[in-house]
């Protein structure tokens, strides 16, 4: 389905688009009344609507006579495409389409893929990846649950949840005082994104779990109760190898490992893989590696290129083809409580995470579905 077909279904397309398709994943559409709709190329559905200030709004909504509107490309592409003639459209119909949001997904016969985003080294982009990959999957209409498993709670604030609005957290779920269904926040930023928030209280869970039976399986049991409600469950793990991290790995089908393109990040991978093998031998034999994601990549630096080469030689096809570049906008977005695709969809960071989401979805569609957790064992 192309963008022309989408716009035609909204009664906005009356002419031809004067350009070739680009390889970008996200498009911004400005109509005659200066309302901006943002489309994902993965689904060709709007996921964000930006209305003009009241002072700029034209009364009557979309014009009843023929006019033109402009579809803007992200920064970096010089050619914009224009629709030469916009056919009359009923404003109420167009607004009702966007107000309702995307239609509910069709019934699914599979359970969620549970992915733990982990690396015991701090500052490699775990939380940034968890927040922005979850948002990108949600844009692609994948039912997604983001679990903040880090006592710092950065994924919670980065996705836009105020700590004042948090009543039940990952801590309550881990110690058995609440279920995920009761503690989660529904429809956060996107209709298909739910979040299980965390606060500093989570740090106390390690002490409280010490004397529990099957303490490593507490999160696995909690996730099992809601697993059939989602397509993807992403877990943001803390930068440590303690009991909280072991709980998250025990609940996961696979790991996604962000690796900063620096020497120390590669050096620390051996410790993480040793932990993975221990978890496989004890509490989660099916734990695998879904992928290694290169972050903070700077093509100008020989070190970044060398680390990327070494990672691809060691992990082979497990390394994502898409890399996450160093990007100021990615660093700014958490302070506004927004994922990068809502903060600046034209940035290279937004495009990179959309590409990673697309690649992840494609990998899982190609993989055998009978035992998804065992398809990518950590054999290294």
mmCIF file of C-alpha atoms in Angstrom:
data_model
loop_
_atom_site.group_PDB
_atom_site.id
_atom_site.type_symbol
_atom_site.label_atom_id
_atom_site.label_comp_id
_atom_site.label_asym_id
_atom_site.label_seq_id
_atom_site.Cartn_x
_atom_site.Cartn_y
_atom_site.Cartn_z
ATOM 1 C CA UNK A 1 0.000 0.000 0.000
ATOM 2 C CA UNK A 2 1.479 3.355 -1.042
ATOM 3 C CA UNK A 3 0.977 6.791 0.407
ATOM 4 C CA UNK A 4 -1.152 7.735 -2.595
ATOM 5 C CA UNK A 5 -3.679 5.048 -1.636
ATOM 6 C CA UNK A 6 -3.768 6.207 1.983
ATOM 7 C CA UNK A 7 -4.396 9.824 1.046
ATOM 8 C CA UNK A 8 -6.992 8.791 -1.497
ATOM 9 C CA UNK A 9 -8.881 6.880 1.208
ATOM 10 C CA UNK A 10 -9.023 10.113 3.191
ATOM 11 C CA UNK A 11 -10.420 12.031 0.242
ATOM 12 C CA UNK A 12 -7.283 14.141 0.003
ATOM 13 C CA UNK A 13 -5.703 12.880 -3.192
ATOM 14 C CA UNK A 14 -6.815 14.287 -6.510
ATOM 15 C CA UNK A 15 -3.581 14.475 -8.448
ATOM 16 C CA UNK A 16 -0.276 12.728 -8.858
ATOM 17 C CA UNK A 17 2.749 12.703 -6.612
ATOM 18 C CA UNK A 18 5.656 14.326 -8.403
ATOM 19 C CA UNK A 19 8.536 12.268 -7.047
ATOM 20 C CA UNK A 20 9.858 8.749 -6.544
ATOM 21 C CA UNK A 21 9.467 6.863 -3.283
ATOM 22 C CA UNK A 22 12.424 7.325 -0.974
ATOM 23 C CA UNK A 23 13.743 4.778 1.480
ATOM 24 C CA UNK A 24 12.663 6.754 4.500
ATOM 25 C CA UNK A 25 10.310 5.130 7.017
ATOM 26 C CA UNK A 26 8.312 8.110 8.277
ATOM 27 C CA UNK A 27 6.488 10.886 6.425
ATOM 28 C CA UNK A 28 4.879 14.111 7.586
ATOM 29 C CA UNK A 29 1.751 15.317 5.773
ATOM 30 C CA UNK A 30 0.479 18.902 6.003
ATOM 31 C CA UNK A 31 -3.047 19.528 4.749
ATOM 32 C CA UNK A 32 -4.620 22.790 3.661
ATOM 33 C CA UNK A 33 -5.691 23.737 7.163
ATOM 34 C CA UNK A 34 -2.044 23.286 8.327
ATOM 35 C CA UNK A 35 -2.824 20.182 10.360
ATOM 36 C CA UNK A 36 0.137 17.786 10.190
ATOM 37 C CA UNK A 37 -0.324 14.007 10.101
ATOM 38 C CA UNK A 38 2.642 11.694 10.541
ATOM 39 C CA UNK A 39 2.683 8.353 8.700
ATOM 40 C CA UNK A 40 4.713 5.207 9.184
ATOM 41 C CA UNK A 41 5.770 3.622 5.943
ATOM 42 C CA UNK A 42 5.587 0.207 7.632
ATOM 43 C CA UNK A 43 1.798 0.474 7.932
ATOM 44 C CA UNK A 44 0.882 3.621 5.979
ATOM 45 C CA UNK A 45 -1.258 4.694 8.929
ATOM 46 C CA UNK A 46 -1.080 7.968 10.855
ATOM 47 C CA UNK A 47 0.412 7.623 14.326
ATOM 48 C CA UNK A 48 0.708 11.267 15.351
ATOM 49 C CA UNK A 49 -1.423 14.334 14.623
ATOM 50 C CA UNK A 50 -0.163 17.858 15.173
ATOM 51 C CA UNK A 51 -2.862 20.507 15.010
ATOM 52 C CA UNK A 52 -1.987 24.128 14.225
ATOM 53 C CA UNK A 53 -2.254 26.842 16.877
ATOM 54 C CA UNK A 54 -5.708 28.354 17.120
ATOM 55 C CA UNK A 55 -4.469 31.599 15.664
ATOM 56 C CA UNK A 56 -3.412 29.746 12.498
ATOM 57 C CA UNK A 57 -6.482 27.541 12.126
ATOM 58 C CA UNK A 58 -8.811 28.294 9.285
ATOM 59 C CA UNK A 59 -12.456 28.066 10.071
ATOM 60 C CA UNK A 60 -14.363 25.295 8.409
ATOM 61 C CA UNK A 61 -11.539 22.752 8.484
ATOM 62 C CA UNK A 62 -10.501 21.398 5.119
ATOM 63 C CA UNK A 63 -11.572 23.566 2.185
ATOM 64 C CA UNK A 64 -14.558 22.506 0.160
ATOM 65 C CA UNK A 65 -12.970 23.698 -3.077
ATOM 66 C CA UNK A 66 -10.000 22.267 -4.882
ATOM 67 C CA UNK A 67 -6.668 23.155 -3.381
ATOM 68 C CA UNK A 68 -3.208 21.766 -2.819
ATOM 69 C CA UNK A 69 -1.407 20.283 0.114
ATOM 70 C CA UNK A 70 2.176 19.393 0.686
ATOM 71 C CA UNK A 71 3.814 16.214 1.970
ATOM 72 C CA UNK A 72 7.085 17.050 3.656
ATOM 73 C CA UNK A 73 10.035 14.726 3.746
ATOM 74 C CA UNK A 74 12.427 14.375 6.660
ATOM 75 C CA UNK A 75 15.499 16.571 6.686
ATOM 76 C CA UNK A 76 18.151 15.223 4.378
ATOM 77 C CA UNK A 77 15.907 14.740 1.341
ATOM 78 C CA UNK A 78 15.719 17.815 -0.827
ATOM 79 C CA UNK A 79 12.804 16.751 -3.001
ATOM 80 C CA UNK A 80 9.330 17.190 -1.551
ATOM 81 C CA UNK A 81 6.266 15.846 -3.234
ATOM 82 C CA UNK A 82 3.115 17.809 -3.946
ATOM 83 C CA UNK A 83 -0.421 16.797 -4.744
ATOM 84 C CA UNK A 84 -1.473 19.131 -7.515
ATOM 85 C CA UNK A 85 -5.230 18.948 -6.924
ATOM 86 C CA UNK A 86 -6.959 18.099 -3.662
ATOM 87 C CA UNK A 87 -10.471 16.836 -4.115
ATOM 88 C CA UNK A 88 -13.235 18.107 -1.794
ATOM 89 C CA UNK A 89 -13.302 16.244 1.503
ATOM 90 C CA UNK A 90 -15.743 16.204 4.335
ATOM 91 C CA UNK A 91 -13.958 17.508 7.395
ATOM 92 C CA UNK A 92 -16.010 15.392 9.810
ATOM 93 C CA UNK A 93 -15.052 12.184 7.984
ATOM 94 C CA UNK A 94 -11.347 12.970 8.018
ATOM 95 C CA UNK A 95 -11.331 13.982 11.668
ATOM 96 C CA UNK A 96 -13.268 10.877 12.687
ATOM 97 C CA UNK A 97 -10.678 8.659 11.021
ATOM 98 C CA UNK A 98 -7.823 10.186 12.995
ATOM 99 C CA UNK A 99 -9.757 10.529 16.245
ATOM 100 C CA UNK A 100 -10.538 6.820 16.278
ATOM 101 C CA UNK A 101 -6.894 5.863 15.853
ATOM 102 C CA UNK A 102 -5.795 2.726 14.030
ATOM 103 C CA UNK A 103 -8.261 -0.160 13.932
ATOM 104 C CA UNK A 104 -7.773 -2.935 16.466
ATOM 105 C CA UNK A 105 -5.308 -5.586 15.303
ATOM 106 C CA UNK A 106 -6.684 -8.873 14.050
ATOM 107 C CA UNK A 107 -6.801 -11.810 16.477
ATOM 108 C CA UNK A 108 -3.376 -13.318 17.114
ATOM 109 C CA UNK A 109 -2.700 -16.991 17.635
ATOM 110 C CA UNK A 110 0.797 -16.462 18.980
ATOM 111 C CA UNK A 111 2.132 -15.204 22.276
ATOM 112 C CA UNK A 112 4.485 -12.293 22.727
ATOM 113 C CA UNK A 113 8.161 -12.417 21.997
ATOM 114 C CA UNK A 114 9.821 -11.417 25.292
ATOM 115 C CA UNK A 115 13.100 -9.575 24.714
ATOM 116 C CA UNK A 116 15.408 -8.453 27.516
ATOM 117 C CA UNK A 117 17.596 -5.490 26.568
ATOM 118 C CA UNK A 118 20.678 -6.097 28.668
ATOM 119 C CA UNK A 119 24.341 -5.263 29.056
ATOM 120 C CA UNK A 120 26.033 -5.050 32.429
ATOM 121 C CA UNK A 121 28.066 -2.078 31.217
ATOM 122 C CA UNK A 122 26.319 1.238 31.785
ATOM 123 C CA UNK A 123 25.932 4.003 29.240
ATOM 124 C CA UNK A 124 25.658 1.803 26.160
ATOM 125 C CA UNK A 125 22.106 2.849 25.235
ATOM 126 C CA UNK A 126 19.937 0.165 26.883
ATOM 127 C CA UNK A 127 17.192 2.526 28.056
ATOM 128 C CA UNK A 128 17.326 4.622 24.889
ATOM 129 C CA UNK A 129 16.951 1.445 22.862
ATOM 130 C CA UNK A 130 14.140 0.086 25.049
ATOM 131 C CA UNK A 131 12.076 3.283 24.833
ATOM 132 C CA UNK A 132 12.583 4.017 21.153
ATOM 133 C CA UNK A 133 12.353 0.441 19.923
ATOM 134 C CA UNK A 134 9.111 -0.019 21.874
ATOM 135 C CA UNK A 135 7.732 3.176 20.320
ATOM 136 C CA UNK A 136 8.804 2.096 16.841
ATOM 137 C CA UNK A 137 7.156 -1.307 17.249
ATOM 138 C CA UNK A 138 3.987 0.399 18.467
ATOM 139 C CA UNK A 139 4.000 2.645 15.390
ATOM 140 C CA UNK A 140 4.157 -0.525 13.296
ATOM 141 C CA UNK A 141 0.944 -1.627 15.068
ATOM 142 C CA UNK A 142 2.678 -4.322 17.087
ATOM 143 C CA UNK A 143 1.038 -4.708 20.489
ATOM 144 C CA UNK A 144 3.943 -3.828 22.759
ATOM 145 C CA UNK A 145 4.595 -3.846 26.504
ATOM 146 C CA UNK A 146 7.639 -1.996 27.861
ATOM 147 C CA UNK A 147 8.785 -3.212 31.294
ATOM 148 C CA UNK A 148 11.107 -0.881 33.165
ATOM 149 C CA UNK A 149 13.350 -3.233 35.137
ATOM 150 C CA UNK A 150 15.897 -0.621 36.211
ATOM 151 C CA UNK A 151 15.590 1.012 39.664
ATOM 152 C CA UNK A 152 16.715 4.294 38.094
ATOM 153 C CA UNK A 153 13.351 4.432 36.309
ATOM 154 C CA UNK A 154 14.728 6.203 33.256
ATOM 155 C CA UNK A 155 12.557 4.278 30.806
ATOM 156 C CA UNK A 156 9.501 5.361 32.791
ATOM 157 C CA UNK A 157 10.310 9.061 32.590
ATOM 158 C CA UNK A 158 11.699 8.784 29.055
ATOM 159 C CA UNK A 159 8.413 7.438 27.703
ATOM 160 C CA UNK A 160 6.499 10.297 29.335
ATOM 161 C CA UNK A 161 5.129 8.853 32.597
ATOM 162 C CA UNK A 162 5.397 11.189 35.567
ATOM 163 C CA UNK A 163 6.523 9.622 38.822
ATOM 164 C CA UNK A 164 3.537 11.309 40.487
ATOM 165 C CA UNK A 165 1.241 9.155 38.349
ATOM 166 C CA UNK A 166 2.917 5.892 39.349
ATOM 167 C CA UNK A 167 1.144 3.883 42.043
ATOM 168 C CA UNK A 168 2.132 0.279 41.324
ATOM 169 C CA UNK A 169 5.461 -0.622 39.788
ATOM 170 C CA UNK A 170 7.777 -3.433 38.738
ATOM 171 C CA UNK A 171 8.711 -3.733 42.411
ATOM 172 C CA UNK A 172 5.150 -4.680 43.364
ATOM 173 C CA UNK A 173 5.055 -7.250 40.564
ATOM 174 C CA UNK A 174 8.407 -8.811 41.508
ATOM 175 C CA UNK A 175 7.544 -9.319 45.154
ATOM 176 C CA UNK A 176 4.120 -10.695 44.260
ATOM 177 C CA UNK A 177 1.926 -7.903 45.610
ATOM 178 C CA UNK A 178 0.467 -6.971 42.213
ATOM 179 C CA UNK A 179 0.028 -8.340 38.714
ATOM 180 C CA UNK A 180 1.250 -6.748 35.511
ATOM 181 C CA UNK A 181 -2.354 -6.358 34.380
ATOM 182 C CA UNK A 182 -3.123 -4.230 37.436
ATOM 183 C CA UNK A 183 0.117 -2.240 37.509
ATOM 184 C CA UNK A 184 0.650 -1.376 33.831
ATOM 185 C CA UNK A 185 -0.129 1.990 32.227
ATOM 186 C CA UNK A 186 -2.259 1.577 29.119
ATOM 187 C CA UNK A 187 -1.939 3.349 25.763
ATOM 188 C CA UNK A 188 1.139 5.429 26.615
ATOM 189 C CA UNK A 189 1.846 7.837 23.703
ATOM 190 C CA UNK A 190 0.490 5.226 21.220
ATOM 191 C CA UNK A 191 -2.673 3.093 21.143
ATOM 192 C CA UNK A 192 -0.643 -0.137 21.097
ATOM 193 C CA UNK A 193 1.982 0.675 23.755
ATOM 194 C CA UNK A 194 1.628 -0.246 27.438
ATOM 195 C CA UNK A 195 4.251 0.404 30.119
ATOM 196 C CA UNK A 196 5.087 -1.184 33.466
ATOM 197 C CA UNK A 197 6.801 1.629 35.339
ATOM 198 C CA UNK A 198 9.629 1.476 37.885
ATOM 199 C CA UNK A 199 10.864 3.649 40.730
ATOM 200 C CA UNK A 200 13.828 3.541 43.095
ATOM 201 C CA UNK A 201 11.841 1.108 45.285
ATOM 202 C CA UNK A 202 12.814 -1.630 42.849
ATOM 203 C CA UNK A 203 16.323 -1.672 44.308
ATOM 204 C CA UNK A 204 14.857 -3.169 47.499
ATOM 205 C CA UNK A 205 13.439 -6.148 45.623
ATOM 206 C CA UNK A 206 16.793 -7.943 45.609
ATOM 207 C CA UNK A 207 16.849 -7.977 49.412
ATOM 208 C CA UNK A 208 13.229 -9.090 49.710
ATOM 209 C CA UNK A 209 13.642 -11.900 47.189
ATOM 210 C CA UNK A 210 16.696 -13.482 48.811
ATOM 211 C CA UNK A 211 14.690 -15.870 51.015
ATOM 212 C CA UNK A 212 11.923 -16.579 48.487
ATOM 213 C CA UNK A 213 11.519 -19.966 46.843
ATOM 214 C CA UNK A 214 11.991 -19.827 43.070
ATOM 215 C CA UNK A 215 13.062 -16.234 43.441
ATOM 216 C CA UNK A 216 14.573 -16.234 39.932
ATOM 217 C CA UNK A 217 11.184 -17.057 38.380
ATOM 218 C CA UNK A 218 9.039 -14.288 39.847
ATOM 219 C CA UNK A 219 9.039 -12.139 36.698
ATOM 220 C CA UNK A 220 8.567 -15.145 34.438
ATOM 221 C CA UNK A 221 5.369 -16.073 36.260
ATOM 222 C CA UNK A 222 4.114 -12.491 36.086
ATOM 223 C CA UNK A 223 4.814 -12.183 32.355
ATOM 224 C CA UNK A 224 3.119 -15.502 31.595
ATOM 225 C CA UNK A 225 -0.228 -14.137 32.780
ATOM 226 C CA UNK A 226 -0.378 -11.384 30.105
ATOM 227 C CA UNK A 227 1.825 -12.813 27.398
ATOM 228 C CA UNK A 228 -0.984 -13.587 24.983
ATOM 229 C CA UNK A 229 -2.077 -9.933 24.957
ATOM 230 C CA UNK A 230 1.034 -8.663 23.153
ATOM 231 C CA UNK A 231 3.252 -9.191 20.144
ATOM 232 C CA UNK A 232 6.404 -7.910 21.846
ATOM 233 C CA UNK A 233 7.407 -7.454 25.477
ATOM 234 C CA UNK A 234 10.604 -5.431 25.932
ATOM 235 C CA UNK A 235 12.399 -5.420 29.283
ATOM 236 C CA UNK A 236 14.867 -2.674 30.157
ATOM 237 C CA UNK A 237 17.420 -4.383 32.418
ATOM 238 C CA UNK A 238 19.640 -2.612 34.980
ATOM 239 C CA UNK A 239 23.391 -2.243 34.339
ATOM 240 C CA UNK A 240 24.318 -5.066 36.708
ATOM 241 C CA UNK A 241 24.244 -8.847 36.948
ATOM 242 C CA UNK A 242 22.247 -9.134 40.173
ATOM 243 C CA UNK A 243 19.041 -10.902 41.082
ATOM 244 C CA UNK A 244 16.822 -8.369 39.285
ATOM 245 C CA UNK A 245 18.690 -8.928 36.023
ATOM 246 C CA UNK A 246 18.566 -12.710 36.463
ATOM 247 C CA UNK A 247 14.789 -12.439 36.962
ATOM 248 C CA UNK A 248 14.457 -10.508 33.715
ATOM 249 C CA UNK A 249 16.643 -12.982 31.810
ATOM 250 C CA UNK A 250 14.644 -15.899 33.209
ATOM 251 C CA UNK A 251 11.448 -14.308 31.878
ATOM 252 C CA UNK A 252 12.863 -13.574 28.417
ATOM 253 C CA UNK A 253 12.904 -15.594 25.228
ATOM 254 C CA UNK A 254 15.988 -13.787 24.045
ATOM 255 C CA UNK A 255 18.446 -10.978 24.615
ATOM 256 C CA UNK A 256 18.984 -7.840 22.613
ATOM 257 C CA UNK A 257 22.438 -6.516 23.460
ATOM 258 C CA UNK A 258 23.256 -2.848 22.794
ATOM 259 C CA UNK A 259 26.992 -2.434 22.249
ATOM 260 C CA UNK A 260 28.597 0.975 22.304
ATOM 261 C CA UNK A 261 31.176 1.308 19.568
ATOM 262 C CA UNK A 262 34.079 1.572 21.990
ATOM 263 C CA UNK A 263 36.669 -0.904 23.233
ATOM 264 C CA UNK A 264 35.420 -1.318 26.800
ATOM 265 C CA UNK A 265 31.944 -2.246 25.602
ATOM 266 C CA UNK A 266 33.293 -5.185 23.612
ATOM 267 C CA UNK A 267 35.493 -6.253 26.501
ATOM 268 C CA UNK A 268 32.503 -6.469 28.848
ATOM 269 C CA UNK A 269 30.489 -8.721 26.535
ATOM 270 C CA UNK A 270 32.339 -11.822 27.751
ATOM 271 C CA UNK A 271 30.976 -11.286 31.278
ATOM 272 C CA UNK A 272 27.437 -10.905 29.959
ATOM 273 C CA UNK A 273 27.699 -14.054 27.837
ATOM 274 C CA UNK A 274 28.982 -16.004 30.852
ATOM 275 C CA UNK A 275 25.877 -14.899 32.743
ATOM 276 C CA UNK A 276 23.698 -15.950 29.803
ATOM 277 C CA UNK A 277 25.225 -19.430 29.875
ATOM 278 C CA UNK A 278 24.594 -19.680 33.628
ATOM 279 C CA UNK A 279 20.957 -18.693 33.151
ATOM 280 C CA UNK A 280 20.613 -21.210 30.313
ATOM 281 C CA UNK A 281 21.973 -24.009 32.471
ATOM 282 C CA UNK A 282 19.839 -23.177 35.493
ATOM 283 C CA UNK A 283 16.549 -21.287 35.019
ATOM 284 C CA UNK A 284 15.991 -20.646 31.301
ATOM 285 C CA UNK A 285 17.447 -23.222 28.890
ATOM 286 C CA UNK A 286 15.694 -21.597 25.902
ATOM 287 C CA UNK A 287 17.277 -18.164 26.364
ATOM 288 C CA UNK A 288 18.832 -16.991 23.109
ATOM 289 C CA UNK A 289 20.241 -13.877 21.508
ATOM 290 C CA UNK A 290 17.915 -12.008 19.174
ATOM 291 C CA UNK A 291 20.531 -9.518 18.130
ATOM 292 C CA UNK A 292 23.452 -7.255 18.886
ATOM 293 C CA UNK A 293 22.757 -3.581 18.226
ATOM 294 C CA UNK A 294 25.657 -1.215 17.614
ATOM 295 C CA UNK A 295 24.996 2.132 19.303
ATOM 296 C CA UNK A 296 26.690 5.547 19.374
ATOM 297 C CA UNK A 297 28.290 4.765 16.042
ATOM 298 C CA UNK A 298 30.392 7.485 14.457
ATOM 299 C CA UNK A 299 31.513 6.629 10.934
ATOM 300 C CA UNK A 300 34.228 9.303 11.147
ATOM 301 C CA UNK A 301 36.104 7.361 13.829
ATOM 302 C CA UNK A 302 38.360 4.429 13.036
ATOM 303 C CA UNK A 303 37.549 2.988 16.478
ATOM 304 C CA UNK A 304 33.813 2.823 15.732
ATOM 305 C CA UNK A 305 34.431 1.086 12.434
ATOM 306 C CA UNK A 306 36.831 -1.378 14.043
ATOM 307 C CA UNK A 307 34.441 -2.249 16.871
ATOM 308 C CA UNK A 308 31.644 -2.764 14.342
ATOM 309 C CA UNK A 309 33.883 -5.061 12.282
ATOM 310 C CA UNK A 310 34.930 -7.081 15.348
ATOM 311 C CA UNK A 311 31.321 -7.441 16.514
ATOM 312 C CA UNK A 312 30.181 -8.672 13.101
ATOM 313 C CA UNK A 313 33.058 -11.166 12.939
ATOM 314 C CA UNK A 314 32.227 -12.543 16.396
ATOM 315 C CA UNK A 315 28.416 -12.546 16.334
ATOM 316 C CA UNK A 316 27.890 -12.891 12.595
ATOM 317 C CA UNK A 317 24.278 -12.436 11.426
ATOM 318 C CA UNK A 318 23.104 -11.720 14.969
ATOM 319 C CA UNK A 319 24.392 -8.141 14.564
ATOM 320 C CA UNK A 320 21.700 -5.843 13.209
ATOM 321 C CA UNK A 321 22.443 -4.334 9.825
ATOM 322 C CA UNK A 322 21.042 -1.043 11.138
ATOM 323 C CA UNK A 323 23.250 0.901 13.539
ATOM 324 C CA UNK A 324 22.334 3.701 15.936
ATOM 325 C CA UNK A 325 24.463 6.788 15.230
ATOM 326 C CA UNK A 326 25.501 9.426 17.696
ATOM 327 C CA UNK A 327 22.671 11.924 17.596
ATOM 328 C CA UNK A 328 22.002 15.000 19.725
ATOM 329 C CA UNK A 329 18.249 14.697 19.245
ATOM 330 C CA UNK A 330 18.298 11.207 20.764
ATOM 331 C CA UNK A 331 19.951 12.655 23.861
ATOM 332 C CA UNK A 332 17.447 15.529 24.075
ATOM 333 C CA UNK A 333 14.237 13.514 23.689
ATOM 334 C CA UNK A 334 14.107 11.989 27.236
ATOM 335 C CA UNK A 335 14.101 15.436 28.832
ATOM 336 C CA UNK A 336 10.809 16.095 27.012
ATOM 337 C CA UNK A 337 9.343 12.725 28.001
ATOM 338 C CA UNK A 338 8.999 11.611 24.391
ATOM 339 C CA UNK A 339 10.444 8.843 22.228
ATOM 340 C CA UNK A 340 12.534 10.156 19.377
ATOM 341 C CA UNK A 341 9.868 9.559 16.700
ATOM 342 C CA UNK A 342 7.567 11.990 18.485
ATOM 343 C CA UNK A 343 10.294 14.452 19.422
ATOM 344 C CA UNK A 344 11.987 14.700 16.025
ATOM 345 C CA UNK A 345 10.911 12.202 13.400
ATOM 346 C CA UNK A 346 13.259 13.769 10.844
ATOM 347 C CA UNK A 347 16.363 12.976 12.897
ATOM 348 C CA UNK A 348 18.750 10.208 11.945
ATOM 349 C CA UNK A 349 18.103 8.639 15.349
ATOM 350 C CA UNK A 350 14.375 8.268 14.640
ATOM 351 C CA UNK A 351 15.043 6.756 11.243
ATOM 352 C CA UNK A 352 17.611 4.365 12.729
ATOM 353 C CA UNK A 353 15.246 2.964 15.362
ATOM 354 C CA UNK A 354 12.451 2.602 12.814
ATOM 355 C CA UNK A 355 14.877 0.582 10.684
ATOM 356 C CA UNK A 356 15.812 -1.610 13.674
ATOM 357 C CA UNK A 357 12.130 -2.271 14.413
ATOM 358 C CA UNK A 358 11.516 -3.221 10.805
ATOM 359 C CA UNK A 359 14.512 -5.559 10.846
ATOM 360 C CA UNK A 360 13.421 -7.152 14.134
ATOM 361 C CA UNK A 361 9.915 -7.819 12.826
ATOM 362 C CA UNK A 362 11.329 -9.318 9.634
ATOM 363 C CA UNK A 363 13.647 -11.614 11.600
ATOM 364 C CA UNK A 364 10.823 -12.990 13.687
ATOM 365 C CA UNK A 365 8.606 -13.560 10.691
ATOM 366 C CA UNK A 366 11.356 -15.590 9.052
ATOM 367 C CA UNK A 367 12.226 -17.587 12.196
ATOM 368 C CA UNK A 368 10.451 -20.848 13.095
ATOM 369 C CA UNK A 369 7.443 -20.187 15.306
ATOM 370 C CA UNK A 370 7.226 -23.495 17.202
ATOM 371 C CA UNK A 371 9.854 -22.553 19.779
ATOM 372 C CA UNK A 372 10.865 -18.948 19.291
ATOM 373 C CA UNK A 373 13.148 -18.810 22.291
ATOM 374 C CA UNK A 374 15.408 -21.572 21.037
ATOM 375 C CA UNK A 375 16.069 -20.219 17.556
ATOM 376 C CA UNK A 376 18.905 -17.960 18.594
ATOM 377 C CA UNK A 377 20.788 -19.672 21.378
ATOM 378 C CA UNK A 378 23.853 -17.898 22.774
ATOM 379 C CA UNK A 379 26.358 -20.313 21.294
ATOM 380 C CA UNK A 380 29.349 -18.036 21.513
#
